Coordinates of C-alpha atoms in Angstrom, one line a residue:
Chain L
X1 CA 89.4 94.1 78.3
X2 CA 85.6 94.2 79.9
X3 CA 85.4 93.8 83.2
X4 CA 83.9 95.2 86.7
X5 CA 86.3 97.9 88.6
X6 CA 85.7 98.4 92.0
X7 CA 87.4 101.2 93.8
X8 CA 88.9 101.3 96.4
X9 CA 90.4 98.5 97.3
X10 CA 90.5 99.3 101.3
X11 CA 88.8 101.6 102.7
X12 CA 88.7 103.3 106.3
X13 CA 86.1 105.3 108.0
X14 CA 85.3 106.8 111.3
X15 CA 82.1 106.2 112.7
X16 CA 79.6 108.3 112.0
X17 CA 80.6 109.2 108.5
X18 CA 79.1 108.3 105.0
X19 CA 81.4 106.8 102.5
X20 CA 80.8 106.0 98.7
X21 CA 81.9 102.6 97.4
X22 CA 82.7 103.0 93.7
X23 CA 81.4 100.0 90.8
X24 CA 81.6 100.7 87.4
X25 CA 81.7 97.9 84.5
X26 CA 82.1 98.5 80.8
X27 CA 80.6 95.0 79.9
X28 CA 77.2 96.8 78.4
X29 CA 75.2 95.0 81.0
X30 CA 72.0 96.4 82.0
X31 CA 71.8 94.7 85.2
X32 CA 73.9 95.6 88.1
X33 CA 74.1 94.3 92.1
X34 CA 75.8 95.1 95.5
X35 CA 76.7 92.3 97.7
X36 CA 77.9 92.3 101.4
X37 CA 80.1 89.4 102.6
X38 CA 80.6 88.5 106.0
X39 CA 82.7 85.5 107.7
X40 CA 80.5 82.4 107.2
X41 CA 77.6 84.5 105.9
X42 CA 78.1 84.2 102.0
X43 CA 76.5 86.8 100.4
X44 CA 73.9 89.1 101.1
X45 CA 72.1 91.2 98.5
X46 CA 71.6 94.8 99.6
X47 CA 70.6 96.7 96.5
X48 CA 70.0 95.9 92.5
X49 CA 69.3 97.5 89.5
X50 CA 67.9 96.7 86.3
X51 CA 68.0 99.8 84.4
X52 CA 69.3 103.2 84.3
X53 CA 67.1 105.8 86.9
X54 CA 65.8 102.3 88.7
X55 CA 66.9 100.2 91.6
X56 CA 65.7 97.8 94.0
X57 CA 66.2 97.2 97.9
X58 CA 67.7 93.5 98.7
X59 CA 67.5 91.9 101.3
X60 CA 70.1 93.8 104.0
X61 CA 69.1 97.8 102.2
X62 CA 68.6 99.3 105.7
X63 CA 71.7 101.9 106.5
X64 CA 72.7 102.0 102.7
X65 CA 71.8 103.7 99.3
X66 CA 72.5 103.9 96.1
X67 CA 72.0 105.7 92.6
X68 CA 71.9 104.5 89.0
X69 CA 72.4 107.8 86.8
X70 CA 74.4 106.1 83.9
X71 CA 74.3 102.3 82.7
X72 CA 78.1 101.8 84.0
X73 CA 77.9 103.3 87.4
X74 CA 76.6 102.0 90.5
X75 CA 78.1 103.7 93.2
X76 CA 77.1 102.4 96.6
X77 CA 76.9 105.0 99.6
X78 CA 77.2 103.5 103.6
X79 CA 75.5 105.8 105.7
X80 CA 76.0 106.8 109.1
X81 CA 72.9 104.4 110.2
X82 CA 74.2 100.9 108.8
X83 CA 75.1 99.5 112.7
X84 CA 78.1 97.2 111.4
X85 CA 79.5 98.5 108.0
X86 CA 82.6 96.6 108.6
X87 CA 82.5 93.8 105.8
X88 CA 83.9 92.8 102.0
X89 CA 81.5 94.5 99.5
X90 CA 81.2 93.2 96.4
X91 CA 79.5 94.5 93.4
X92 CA 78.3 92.5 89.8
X93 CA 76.9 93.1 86.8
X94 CA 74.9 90.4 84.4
X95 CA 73.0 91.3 80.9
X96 CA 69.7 90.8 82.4
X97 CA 68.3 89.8 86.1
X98 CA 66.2 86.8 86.0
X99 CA 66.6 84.5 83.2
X100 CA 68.9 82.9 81.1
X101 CA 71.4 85.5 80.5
X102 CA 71.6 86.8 84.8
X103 CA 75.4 85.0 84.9
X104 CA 76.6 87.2 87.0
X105 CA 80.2 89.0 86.7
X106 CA 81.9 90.6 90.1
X107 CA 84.2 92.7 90.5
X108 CA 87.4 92.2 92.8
X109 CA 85.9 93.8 95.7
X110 CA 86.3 96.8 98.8
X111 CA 87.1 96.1 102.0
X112 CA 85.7 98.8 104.7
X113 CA 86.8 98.9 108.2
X114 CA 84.8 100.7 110.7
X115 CA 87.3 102.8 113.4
Chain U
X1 CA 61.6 81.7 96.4
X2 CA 64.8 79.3 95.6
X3 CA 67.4 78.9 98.0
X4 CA 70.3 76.7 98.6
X5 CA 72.2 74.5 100.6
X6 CA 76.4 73.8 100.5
X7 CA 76.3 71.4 103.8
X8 CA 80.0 71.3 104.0
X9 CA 81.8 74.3 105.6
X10 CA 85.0 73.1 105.2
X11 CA 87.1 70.7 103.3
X12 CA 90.6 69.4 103.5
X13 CA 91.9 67.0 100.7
X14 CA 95.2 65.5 99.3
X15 CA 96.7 67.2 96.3
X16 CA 95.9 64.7 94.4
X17 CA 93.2 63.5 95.1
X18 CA 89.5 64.0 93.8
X19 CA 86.7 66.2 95.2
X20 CA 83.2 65.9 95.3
X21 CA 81.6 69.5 96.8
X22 CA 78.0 69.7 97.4
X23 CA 75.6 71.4 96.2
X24 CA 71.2 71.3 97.0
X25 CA 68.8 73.5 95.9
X26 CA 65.2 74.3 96.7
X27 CA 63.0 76.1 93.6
X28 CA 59.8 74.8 91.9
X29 CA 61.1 74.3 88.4
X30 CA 63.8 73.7 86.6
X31 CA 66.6 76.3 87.9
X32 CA 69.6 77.8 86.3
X33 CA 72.8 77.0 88.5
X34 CA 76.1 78.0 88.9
X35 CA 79.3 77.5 90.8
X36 CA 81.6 80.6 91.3
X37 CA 85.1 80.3 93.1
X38 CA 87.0 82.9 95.3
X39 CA 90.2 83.4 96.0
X40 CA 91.0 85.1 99.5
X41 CA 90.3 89.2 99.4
X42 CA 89.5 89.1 95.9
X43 CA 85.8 88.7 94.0
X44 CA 84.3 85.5 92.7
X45 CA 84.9 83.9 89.3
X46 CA 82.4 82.0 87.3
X47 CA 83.7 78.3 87.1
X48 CA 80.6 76.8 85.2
X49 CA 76.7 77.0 85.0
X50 CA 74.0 74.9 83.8
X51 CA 71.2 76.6 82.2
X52 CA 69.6 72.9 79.9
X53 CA 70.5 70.2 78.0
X54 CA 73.5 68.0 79.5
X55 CA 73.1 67.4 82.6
X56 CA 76.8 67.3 83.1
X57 CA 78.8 70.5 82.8
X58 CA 82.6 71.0 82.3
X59 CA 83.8 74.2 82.9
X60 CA 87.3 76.4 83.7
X61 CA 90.1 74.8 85.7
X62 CA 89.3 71.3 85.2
X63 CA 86.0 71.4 86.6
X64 CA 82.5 69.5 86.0
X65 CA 79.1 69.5 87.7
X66 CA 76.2 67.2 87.1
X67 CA 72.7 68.2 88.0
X68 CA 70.1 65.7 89.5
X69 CA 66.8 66.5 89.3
X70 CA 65.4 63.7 91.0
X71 CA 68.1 64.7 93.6
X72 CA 67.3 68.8 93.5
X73 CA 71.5 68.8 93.9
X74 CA 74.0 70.5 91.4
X75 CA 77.9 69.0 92.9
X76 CA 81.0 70.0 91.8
X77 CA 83.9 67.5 90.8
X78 CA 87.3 67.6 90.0
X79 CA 89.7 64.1 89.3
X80 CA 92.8 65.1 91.0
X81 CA 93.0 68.8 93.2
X82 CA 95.9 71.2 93.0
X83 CA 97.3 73.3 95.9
X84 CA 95.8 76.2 93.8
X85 CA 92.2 75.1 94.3
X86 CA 92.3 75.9 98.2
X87 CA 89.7 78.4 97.6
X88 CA 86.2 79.5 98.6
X89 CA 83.0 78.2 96.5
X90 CA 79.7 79.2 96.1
X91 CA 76.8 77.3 94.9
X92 CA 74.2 79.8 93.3
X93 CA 70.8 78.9 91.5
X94 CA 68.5 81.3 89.6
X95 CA 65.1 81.5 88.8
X96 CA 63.8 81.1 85.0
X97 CA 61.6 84.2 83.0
X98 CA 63.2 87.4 82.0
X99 CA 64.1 89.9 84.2
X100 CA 61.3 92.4 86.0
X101 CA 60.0 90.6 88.8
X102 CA 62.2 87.3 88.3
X103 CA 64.4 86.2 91.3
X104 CA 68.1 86.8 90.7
X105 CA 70.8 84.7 91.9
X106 CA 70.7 82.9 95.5
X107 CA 73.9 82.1 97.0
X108 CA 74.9 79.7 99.3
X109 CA 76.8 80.3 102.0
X110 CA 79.6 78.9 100.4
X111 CA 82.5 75.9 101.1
X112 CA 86.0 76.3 102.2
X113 CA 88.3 73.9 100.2
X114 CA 91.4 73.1 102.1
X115 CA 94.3 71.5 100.5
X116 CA 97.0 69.2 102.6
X117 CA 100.7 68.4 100.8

């Protein structure tokens, strides 16, 4: 079945380490999106990508980063200077952003907790 | 740039009974819309979308929404609510032209849909 795979799905970090948030999707899809969701907050778009080698600051980037080295991956790194990491991340994938075919598929999410 | 608006945070209905959630939307032409749905911890599911044409949409679960131009609003209906609707749902519109450069989804911040025996 196609789908979005996020990995894992809890995740624990101390402060003042880095941790990678795994997305990959196997629906072709050139386009590809983290989210952040926080209690009455909906969500918030910190990076995208629309092709392989290329990606896009959101609107909440600061204290994150990302890389987009094959078409299925898009593996999200918190670093050490996001302030309040704690949060439900959420990653999706569409053909194309913009336009008729950016219906957007997510995957079922990571939850990170800050200790 | 579009935006939208889901005015109600929460909602309690009868199972049974129908529901109406709301949806507005700011953006300067004709927008493509969506409603996803999310169950707690888990990530959100397309329920419908309206790209043109009808103006009302049936989609998964039971589900319709009509969109109003003259009303910039895109609301969500169902006849009669199940206990397994309790759920989280997002309004989202998106921008028209093909990709590079074009606005991608907005969200709202989303409705809480509570469901009373």
């Amino acid at each position: 079945d196609g789908g979005i795979t996020q990995s894992p799905k809890y995740l624990f970090r101390k402060e003042g380490q880095n941790v990678t948030l795994s997305c990959e999707q196997n629906l072709n899809h050139d386009a590809m999106y983290w989210y952040r969701q926080d209690p009455g907050q909906g969500l918030r778009l910190i990076y995208y990508s629309q092709i392989v080698n290329d990606f896009q600051k959101g609107d909440i980037a600061e204290g994150y980063s990302v890389s987009r080295e094959k078409k299925e991956s898009f593996p999200l790194t918190v670093t050490s200077a996001q302030k309040n990491p704690t949060a439900f991340y959420l990653c999706a994938s569409s053909k194309e952003r913009g336009g008729p075919t950016d219906t957007q598929y997510f995957g079922p999410g990571t939850r990170l907790t800050v200790l | 740039a579009q935006s939208v608006t889901q005015p109600d945070i929460h909602i309690t209905v009868s199972e049974g009974a129908s529901l109406e959630l709301r949806c507005n939307y700011s953006y300067g032409a004709t927008p493509y819309l969506f409603w996803y749905v999310q169950s707690p911890g888990q990530g959100l599911q397309l329920l419908l979308k309206y790209f043109s044409g009808d103006t009302l949409v049936q989609g998964i679960k039971g589900f319709e929404a009509e969109f109003k131009r003259s009303q910039s609003s895109f609301n969500l209906r169902k006849p009669s609510v199940h206990w397994s609707d309790a759920a989280e749902y997002f309004c989202a519109v998106g921008a028209r032209g093909a990709g590079g450069g074009a606005d991608g989804l907005t969200f709202g911040k989303g409705t809480h849909l509570i469901i009373q025996p």
